[in-house]
Short mmCIF file of C-alpha atoms and ligand atoms in Angstrom, two decimals:
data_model
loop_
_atom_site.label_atom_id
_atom_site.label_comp_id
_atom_site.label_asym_id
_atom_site.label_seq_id
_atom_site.Cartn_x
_atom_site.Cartn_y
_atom_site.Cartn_z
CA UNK S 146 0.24 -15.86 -18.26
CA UNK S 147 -3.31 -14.86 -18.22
CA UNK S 148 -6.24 -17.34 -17.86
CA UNK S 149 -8.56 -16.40 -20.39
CA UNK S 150 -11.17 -16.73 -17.56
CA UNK S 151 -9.80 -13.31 -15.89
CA UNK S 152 -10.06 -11.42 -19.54
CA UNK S 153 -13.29 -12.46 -19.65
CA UNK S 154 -14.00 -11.47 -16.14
CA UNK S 155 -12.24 -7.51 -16.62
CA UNK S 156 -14.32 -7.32 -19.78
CA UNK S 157 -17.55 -7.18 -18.12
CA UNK S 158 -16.34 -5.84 -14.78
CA UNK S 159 -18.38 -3.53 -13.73
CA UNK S 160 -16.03 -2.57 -10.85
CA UNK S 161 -12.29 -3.32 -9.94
CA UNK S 162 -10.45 -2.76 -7.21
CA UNK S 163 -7.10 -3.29 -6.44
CA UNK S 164 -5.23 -3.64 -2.89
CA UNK S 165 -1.14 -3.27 -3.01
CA UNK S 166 1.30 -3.69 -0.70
CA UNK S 167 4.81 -3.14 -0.26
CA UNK S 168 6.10 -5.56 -3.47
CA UNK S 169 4.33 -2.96 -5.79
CA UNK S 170 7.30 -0.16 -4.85
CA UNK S 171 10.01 -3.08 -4.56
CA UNK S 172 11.48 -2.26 -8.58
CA UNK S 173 11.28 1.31 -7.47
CA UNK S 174 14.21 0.63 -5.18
CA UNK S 175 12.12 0.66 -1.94
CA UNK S 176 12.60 -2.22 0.57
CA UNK S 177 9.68 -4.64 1.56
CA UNK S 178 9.01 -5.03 4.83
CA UNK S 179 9.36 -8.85 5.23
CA UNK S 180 11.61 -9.43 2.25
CA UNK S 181 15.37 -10.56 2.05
CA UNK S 182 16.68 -6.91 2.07
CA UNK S 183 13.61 -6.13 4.14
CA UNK S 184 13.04 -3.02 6.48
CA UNK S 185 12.22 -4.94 8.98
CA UNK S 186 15.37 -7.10 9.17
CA UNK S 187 17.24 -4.43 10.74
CA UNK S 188 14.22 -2.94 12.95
CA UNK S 189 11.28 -5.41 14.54
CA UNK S 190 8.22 -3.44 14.06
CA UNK S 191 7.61 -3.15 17.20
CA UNK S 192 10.63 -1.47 18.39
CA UNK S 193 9.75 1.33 15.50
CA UNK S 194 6.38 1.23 13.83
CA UNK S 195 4.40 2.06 17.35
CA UNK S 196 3.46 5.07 19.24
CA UNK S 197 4.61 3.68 22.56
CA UNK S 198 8.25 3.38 20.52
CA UNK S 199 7.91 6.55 19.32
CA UNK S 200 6.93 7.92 23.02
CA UNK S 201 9.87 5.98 24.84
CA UNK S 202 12.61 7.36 21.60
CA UNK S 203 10.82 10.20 19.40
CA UNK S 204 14.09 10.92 17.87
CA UNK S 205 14.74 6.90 16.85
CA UNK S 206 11.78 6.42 15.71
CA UNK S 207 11.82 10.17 13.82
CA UNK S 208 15.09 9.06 12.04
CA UNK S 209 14.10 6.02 11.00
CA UNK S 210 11.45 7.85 8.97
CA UNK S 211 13.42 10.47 7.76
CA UNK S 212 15.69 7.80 6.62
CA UNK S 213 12.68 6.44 4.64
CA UNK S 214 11.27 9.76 3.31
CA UNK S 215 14.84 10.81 2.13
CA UNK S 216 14.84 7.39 0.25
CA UNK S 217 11.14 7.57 -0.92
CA UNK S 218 11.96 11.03 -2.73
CA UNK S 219 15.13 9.78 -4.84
CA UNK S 220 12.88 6.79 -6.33
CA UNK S 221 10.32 6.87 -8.95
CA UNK S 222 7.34 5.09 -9.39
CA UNK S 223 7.81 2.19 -12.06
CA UNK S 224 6.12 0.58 -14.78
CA UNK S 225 3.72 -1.58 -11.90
CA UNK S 226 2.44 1.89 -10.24
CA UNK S 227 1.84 3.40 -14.01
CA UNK S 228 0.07 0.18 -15.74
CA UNK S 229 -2.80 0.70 -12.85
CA UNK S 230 -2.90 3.95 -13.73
CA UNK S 231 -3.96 2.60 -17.23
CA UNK S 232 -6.21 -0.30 -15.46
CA UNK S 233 -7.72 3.13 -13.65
CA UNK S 234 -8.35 4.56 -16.83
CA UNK S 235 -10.25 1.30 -18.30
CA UNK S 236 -13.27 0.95 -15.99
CA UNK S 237 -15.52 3.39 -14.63
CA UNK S 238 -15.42 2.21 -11.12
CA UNK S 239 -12.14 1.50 -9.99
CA UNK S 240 -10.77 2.07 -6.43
CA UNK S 241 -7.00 1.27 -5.24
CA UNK S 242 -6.64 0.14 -1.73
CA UNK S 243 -3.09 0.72 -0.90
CA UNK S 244 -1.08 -0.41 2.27
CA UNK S 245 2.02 1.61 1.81
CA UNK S 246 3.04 4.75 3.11
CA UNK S 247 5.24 5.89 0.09
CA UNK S 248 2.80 8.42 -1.91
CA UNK S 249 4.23 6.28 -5.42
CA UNK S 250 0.72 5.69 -6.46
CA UNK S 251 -0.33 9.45 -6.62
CA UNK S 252 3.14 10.16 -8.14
CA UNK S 253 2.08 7.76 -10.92
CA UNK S 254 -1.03 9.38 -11.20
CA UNK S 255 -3.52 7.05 -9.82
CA UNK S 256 -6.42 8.85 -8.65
CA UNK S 257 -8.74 7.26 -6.54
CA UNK S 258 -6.42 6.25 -4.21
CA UNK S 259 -7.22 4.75 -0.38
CA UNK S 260 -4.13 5.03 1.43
CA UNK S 261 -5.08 2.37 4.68
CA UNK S 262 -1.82 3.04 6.40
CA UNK S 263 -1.81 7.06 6.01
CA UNK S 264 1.17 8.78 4.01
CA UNK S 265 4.62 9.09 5.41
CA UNK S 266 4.98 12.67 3.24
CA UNK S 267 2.54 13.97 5.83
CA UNK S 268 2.71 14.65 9.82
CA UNK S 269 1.31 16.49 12.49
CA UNK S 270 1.52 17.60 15.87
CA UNK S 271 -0.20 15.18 18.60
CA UNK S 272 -0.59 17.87 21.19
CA UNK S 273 -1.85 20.72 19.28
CA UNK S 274 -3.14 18.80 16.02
CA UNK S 275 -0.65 21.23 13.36
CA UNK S 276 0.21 19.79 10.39
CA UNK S 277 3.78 19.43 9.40
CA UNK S 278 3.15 18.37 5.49
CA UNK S 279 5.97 19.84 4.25
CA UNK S 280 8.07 16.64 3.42
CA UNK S 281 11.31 19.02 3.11
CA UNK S 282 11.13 20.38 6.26
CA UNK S 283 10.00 17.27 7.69
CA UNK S 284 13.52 15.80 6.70
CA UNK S 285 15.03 18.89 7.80
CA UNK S 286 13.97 17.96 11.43
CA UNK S 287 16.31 16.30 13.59
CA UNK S 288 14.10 16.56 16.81
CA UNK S 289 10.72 16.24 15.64
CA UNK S 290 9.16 19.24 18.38
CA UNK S 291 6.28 21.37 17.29
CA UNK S 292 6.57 25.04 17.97
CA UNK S 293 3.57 24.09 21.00
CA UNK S 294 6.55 21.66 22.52
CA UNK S 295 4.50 18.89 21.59
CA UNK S 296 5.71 15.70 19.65
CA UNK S 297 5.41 15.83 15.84
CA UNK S 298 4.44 12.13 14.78
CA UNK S 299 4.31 10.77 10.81
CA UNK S 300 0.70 10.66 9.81
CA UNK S 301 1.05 6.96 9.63
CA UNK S 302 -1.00 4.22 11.22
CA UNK S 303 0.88 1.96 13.90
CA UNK S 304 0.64 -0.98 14.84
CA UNK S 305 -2.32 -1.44 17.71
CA UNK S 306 -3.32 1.64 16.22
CA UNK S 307 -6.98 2.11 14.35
CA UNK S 308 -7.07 2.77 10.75
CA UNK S 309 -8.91 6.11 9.66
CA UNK S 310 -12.27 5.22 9.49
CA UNK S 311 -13.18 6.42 6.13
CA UNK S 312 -10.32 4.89 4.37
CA UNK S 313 -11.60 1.54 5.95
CA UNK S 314 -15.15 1.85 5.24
CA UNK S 315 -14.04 2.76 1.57
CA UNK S 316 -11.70 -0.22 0.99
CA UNK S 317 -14.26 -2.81 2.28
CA UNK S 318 -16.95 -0.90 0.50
CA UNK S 319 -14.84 -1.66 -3.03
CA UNK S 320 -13.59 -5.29 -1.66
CA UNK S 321 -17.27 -6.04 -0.98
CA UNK S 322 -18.93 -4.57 -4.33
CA UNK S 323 -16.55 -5.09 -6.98
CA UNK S 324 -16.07 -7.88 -9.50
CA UNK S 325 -12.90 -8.54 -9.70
CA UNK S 326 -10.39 -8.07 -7.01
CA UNK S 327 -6.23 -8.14 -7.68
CA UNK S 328 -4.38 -8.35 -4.27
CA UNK S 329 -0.71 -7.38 -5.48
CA UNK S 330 2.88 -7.15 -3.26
CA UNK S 331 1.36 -8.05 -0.22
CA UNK S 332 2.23 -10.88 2.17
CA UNK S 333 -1.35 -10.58 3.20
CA UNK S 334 0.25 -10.66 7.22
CA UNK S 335 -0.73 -7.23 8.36
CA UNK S 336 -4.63 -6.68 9.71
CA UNK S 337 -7.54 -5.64 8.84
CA UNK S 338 -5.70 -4.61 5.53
CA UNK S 339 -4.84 -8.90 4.71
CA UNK S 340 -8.84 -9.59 5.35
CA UNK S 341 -10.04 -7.22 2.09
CA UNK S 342 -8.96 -10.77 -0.38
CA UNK S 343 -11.32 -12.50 1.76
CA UNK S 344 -14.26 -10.24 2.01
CA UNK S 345 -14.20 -9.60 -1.84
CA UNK S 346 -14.42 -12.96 -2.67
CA UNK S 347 -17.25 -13.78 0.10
CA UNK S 348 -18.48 -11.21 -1.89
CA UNK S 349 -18.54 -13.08 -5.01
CA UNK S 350 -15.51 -11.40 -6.74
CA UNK S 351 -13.24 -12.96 -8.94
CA UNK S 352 -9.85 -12.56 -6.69
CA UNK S 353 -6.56 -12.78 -8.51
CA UNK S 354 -2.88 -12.49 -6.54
CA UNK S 355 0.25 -11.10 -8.27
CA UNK S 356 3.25 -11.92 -6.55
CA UNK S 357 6.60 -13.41 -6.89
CA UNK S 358 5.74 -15.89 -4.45
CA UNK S 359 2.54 -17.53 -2.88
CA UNK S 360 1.41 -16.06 0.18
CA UNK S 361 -1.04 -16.56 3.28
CA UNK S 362 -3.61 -15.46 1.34
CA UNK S 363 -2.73 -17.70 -2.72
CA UNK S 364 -4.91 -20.64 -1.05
CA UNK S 365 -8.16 -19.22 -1.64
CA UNK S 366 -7.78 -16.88 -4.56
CA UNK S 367 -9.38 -17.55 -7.90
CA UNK S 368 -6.38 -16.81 -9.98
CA UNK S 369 -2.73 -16.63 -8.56
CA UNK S 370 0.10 -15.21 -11.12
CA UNK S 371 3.70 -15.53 -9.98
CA UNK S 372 5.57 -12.73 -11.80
CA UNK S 373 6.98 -9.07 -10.51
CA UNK S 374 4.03 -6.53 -10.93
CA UNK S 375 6.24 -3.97 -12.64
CA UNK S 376 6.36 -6.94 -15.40
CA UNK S 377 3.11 -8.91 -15.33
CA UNK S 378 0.50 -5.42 -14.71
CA UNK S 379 1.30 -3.72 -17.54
CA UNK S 380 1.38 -6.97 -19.87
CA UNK S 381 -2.23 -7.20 -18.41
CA UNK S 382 -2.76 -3.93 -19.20
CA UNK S 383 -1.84 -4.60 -22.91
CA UNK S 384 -4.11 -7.65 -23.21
CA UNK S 385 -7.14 -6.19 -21.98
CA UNK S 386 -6.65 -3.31 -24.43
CA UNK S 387 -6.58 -5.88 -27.44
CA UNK S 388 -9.64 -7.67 -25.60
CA UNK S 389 -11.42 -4.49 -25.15
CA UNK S 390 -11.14 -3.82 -29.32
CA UNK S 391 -12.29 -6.90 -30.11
CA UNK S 392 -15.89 -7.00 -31.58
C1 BV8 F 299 -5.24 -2.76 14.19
C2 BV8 F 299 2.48 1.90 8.47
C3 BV8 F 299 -7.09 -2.71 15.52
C4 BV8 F 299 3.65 2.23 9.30
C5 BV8 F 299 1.94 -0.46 8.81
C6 BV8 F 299 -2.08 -11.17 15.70
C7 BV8 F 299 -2.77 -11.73 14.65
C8 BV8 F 299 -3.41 -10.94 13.70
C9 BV8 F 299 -3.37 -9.55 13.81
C10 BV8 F 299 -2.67 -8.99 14.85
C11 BV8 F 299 -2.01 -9.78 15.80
N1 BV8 F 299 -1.41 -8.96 16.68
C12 BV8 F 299 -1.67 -7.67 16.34
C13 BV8 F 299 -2.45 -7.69 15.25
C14 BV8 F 299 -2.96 -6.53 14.54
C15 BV8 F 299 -1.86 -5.92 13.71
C16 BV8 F 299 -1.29 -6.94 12.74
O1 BV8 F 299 -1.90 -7.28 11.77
N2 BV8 F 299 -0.08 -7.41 13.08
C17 BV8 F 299 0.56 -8.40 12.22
C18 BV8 F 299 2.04 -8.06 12.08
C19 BV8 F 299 0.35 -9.78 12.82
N3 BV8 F 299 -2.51 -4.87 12.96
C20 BV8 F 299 -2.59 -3.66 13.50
O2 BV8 F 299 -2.10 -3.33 14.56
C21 BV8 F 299 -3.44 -2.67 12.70
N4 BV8 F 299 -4.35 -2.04 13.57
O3 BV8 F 299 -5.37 -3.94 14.07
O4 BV8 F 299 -6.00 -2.01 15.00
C22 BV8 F 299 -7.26 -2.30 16.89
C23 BV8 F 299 -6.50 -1.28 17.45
C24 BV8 F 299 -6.73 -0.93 18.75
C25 BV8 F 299 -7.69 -1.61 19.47
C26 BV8 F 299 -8.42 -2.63 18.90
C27 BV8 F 299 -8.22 -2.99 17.61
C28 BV8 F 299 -2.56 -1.60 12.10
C29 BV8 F 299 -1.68 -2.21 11.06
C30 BV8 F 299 -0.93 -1.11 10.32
C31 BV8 F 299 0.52 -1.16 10.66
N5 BV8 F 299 1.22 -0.17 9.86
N6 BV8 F 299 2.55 0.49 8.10
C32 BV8 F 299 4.92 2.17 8.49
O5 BV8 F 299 4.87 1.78 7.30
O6 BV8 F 299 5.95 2.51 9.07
S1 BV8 F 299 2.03 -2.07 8.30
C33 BV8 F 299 3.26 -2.33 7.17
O7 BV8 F 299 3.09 -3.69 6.75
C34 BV8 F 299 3.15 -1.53 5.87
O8 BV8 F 299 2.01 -0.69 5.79
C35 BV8 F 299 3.04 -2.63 4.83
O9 BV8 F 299 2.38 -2.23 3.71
C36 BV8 F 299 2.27 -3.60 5.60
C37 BV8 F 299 2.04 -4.94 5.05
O10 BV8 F 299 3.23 -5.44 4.55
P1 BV8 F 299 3.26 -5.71 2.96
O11 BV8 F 299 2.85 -4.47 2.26
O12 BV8 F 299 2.51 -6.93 2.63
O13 BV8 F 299 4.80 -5.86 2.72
P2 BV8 F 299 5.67 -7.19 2.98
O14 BV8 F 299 7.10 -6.78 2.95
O15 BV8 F 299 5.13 -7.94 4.15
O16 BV8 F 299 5.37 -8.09 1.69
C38 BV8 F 299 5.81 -7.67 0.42
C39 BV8 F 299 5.25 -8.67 -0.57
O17 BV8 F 299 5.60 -8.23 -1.88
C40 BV8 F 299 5.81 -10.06 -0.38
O18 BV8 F 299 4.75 -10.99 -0.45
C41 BV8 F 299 6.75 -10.22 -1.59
O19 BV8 F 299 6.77 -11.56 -2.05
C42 BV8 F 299 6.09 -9.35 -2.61
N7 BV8 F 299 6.97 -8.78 -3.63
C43 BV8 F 299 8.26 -8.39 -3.50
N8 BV8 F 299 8.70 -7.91 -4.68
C44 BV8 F 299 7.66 -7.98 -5.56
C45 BV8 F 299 6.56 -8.54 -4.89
N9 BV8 F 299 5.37 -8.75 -5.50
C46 BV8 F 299 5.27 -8.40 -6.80
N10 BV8 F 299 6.29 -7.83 -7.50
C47 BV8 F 299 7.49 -7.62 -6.93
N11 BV8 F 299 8.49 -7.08 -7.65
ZN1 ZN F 300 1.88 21.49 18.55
#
């Protein structure tokens, strides 16, 4: 399943870095986006995953959030999010670039961790600025008001919305210095996020894709493996182990 090109490659890596999407969390029990059972086949982004959305219907949009928070804490991370805790483990500079929202990645341990989209676990007030980060009481919330009167939004980026700066300037910095890049779960659809493949291989990386199916992005990777990533990571993970005790 593995070329013995990308072994070679991870053994003298210097630096990895990793960007996931939404297919990482998928055997966890949480929808995709853009797939068959998808969250957005119910909702159009637009109508939910914007602050003018959330402006014209807090209380929609709040539920619909609340209805992903409540699902996010009855799943666990699976075997995908723990082998790149592992991978984490293996090289001394390794950064994960992650576009979801679900917190499954610190769950599983990972520590360096660039969350590009923010973290649906955490909100805060967009009058007065208080944090609400208390995912509990979050879900308690049927009218998401802050004591101030003001509107109390997820801590999530929308779309037409900027992502935080130093999450960006982090994720390109590891696209654009690392040696081999895995783009995994993502359609590689949603911007600037979709354009990290590209700079790491302009870059010079060696850029791999795990996904069950090719995306926008398979044409131009080095290495595209067609598998589930709760399967095919931690088989990686075992090979490069056996690679890394070889003489
Ligand atoms: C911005 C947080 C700049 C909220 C999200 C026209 C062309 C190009 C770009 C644009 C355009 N019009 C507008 C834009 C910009 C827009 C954009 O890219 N739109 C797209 C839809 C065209 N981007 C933005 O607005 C960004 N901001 O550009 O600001 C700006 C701003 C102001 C002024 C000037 C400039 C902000 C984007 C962030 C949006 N927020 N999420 C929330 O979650 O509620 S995006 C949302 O989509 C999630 O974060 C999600 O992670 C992300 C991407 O989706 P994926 O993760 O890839 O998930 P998806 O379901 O699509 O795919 C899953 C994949 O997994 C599939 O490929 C599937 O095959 C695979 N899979 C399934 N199971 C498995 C698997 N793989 C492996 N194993 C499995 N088991
Ligand atoms: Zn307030």
């Amino acid at each position: 399943m593995f070329s013995q090109k990308l072994i070679q490659k991870l053994k003298s890596a210097k630096s990895v870095s990793v960007l996931t999407g939404a297919g990482i969390s998928a055997e966890s029990g949480v929808p995709t986006f853009r797939g068959q059972e998808g969250l957005w086949k119910k909702f159009k982004p637009e109508e939910l995953a914007t602050f003018e959305a959330f402006i014209r219907n807090p209380e929609l949009v709040w539920e619909w959030y609340n209805y992903r928070r409540k699902l996010i804490l009855e799943v666990q991370p699976n075997p995908g999010h723990y082998a790149l805790v592992e991978l984490e483990n293996l090289f001394s500079n390794f950064t994960l670039i992650t576009q979801n929202v679900d917190n499954l990645h610190r769950r599983a341990g990972s520590r360096n961790v660039v969350e590009l989209h923010g973290n649906i676990e955490r909100n805060y007030c967009i009058k007065c600025g208080k944090r609400y980060d208390d995912v509990d009481f979050a879900i308690e919330l049927k009218s998401p008001r802050c004591d101030c009167g003001g509107l109390i939004r997820p801590d999530v980026v929308w779309f037409g919305e900027l992502l935080p700066l130093d999450a960006w300037e982090k994720a390109e910095e590891a696209a654009s210095s690392c040696d081999v890049f895995f783009s995994i779960g993502t359609s590689g659809v949603v911007y600037p996020a979709a354009s990290l493949p590209q700079i790491a291989k302009r870059n010079g990386a060696y850029t791999v894709e795990i996904n069950i199916e090719r995306t926008d992005l398979s044409w131009f990777m080095d290495e595209v493996i067609i598998g589930k990533s709760g399967e095919v990571l931690p088989e990686l993970v075992e090979k490069l182990k056996e690679a890394f005790e070889e003489k």
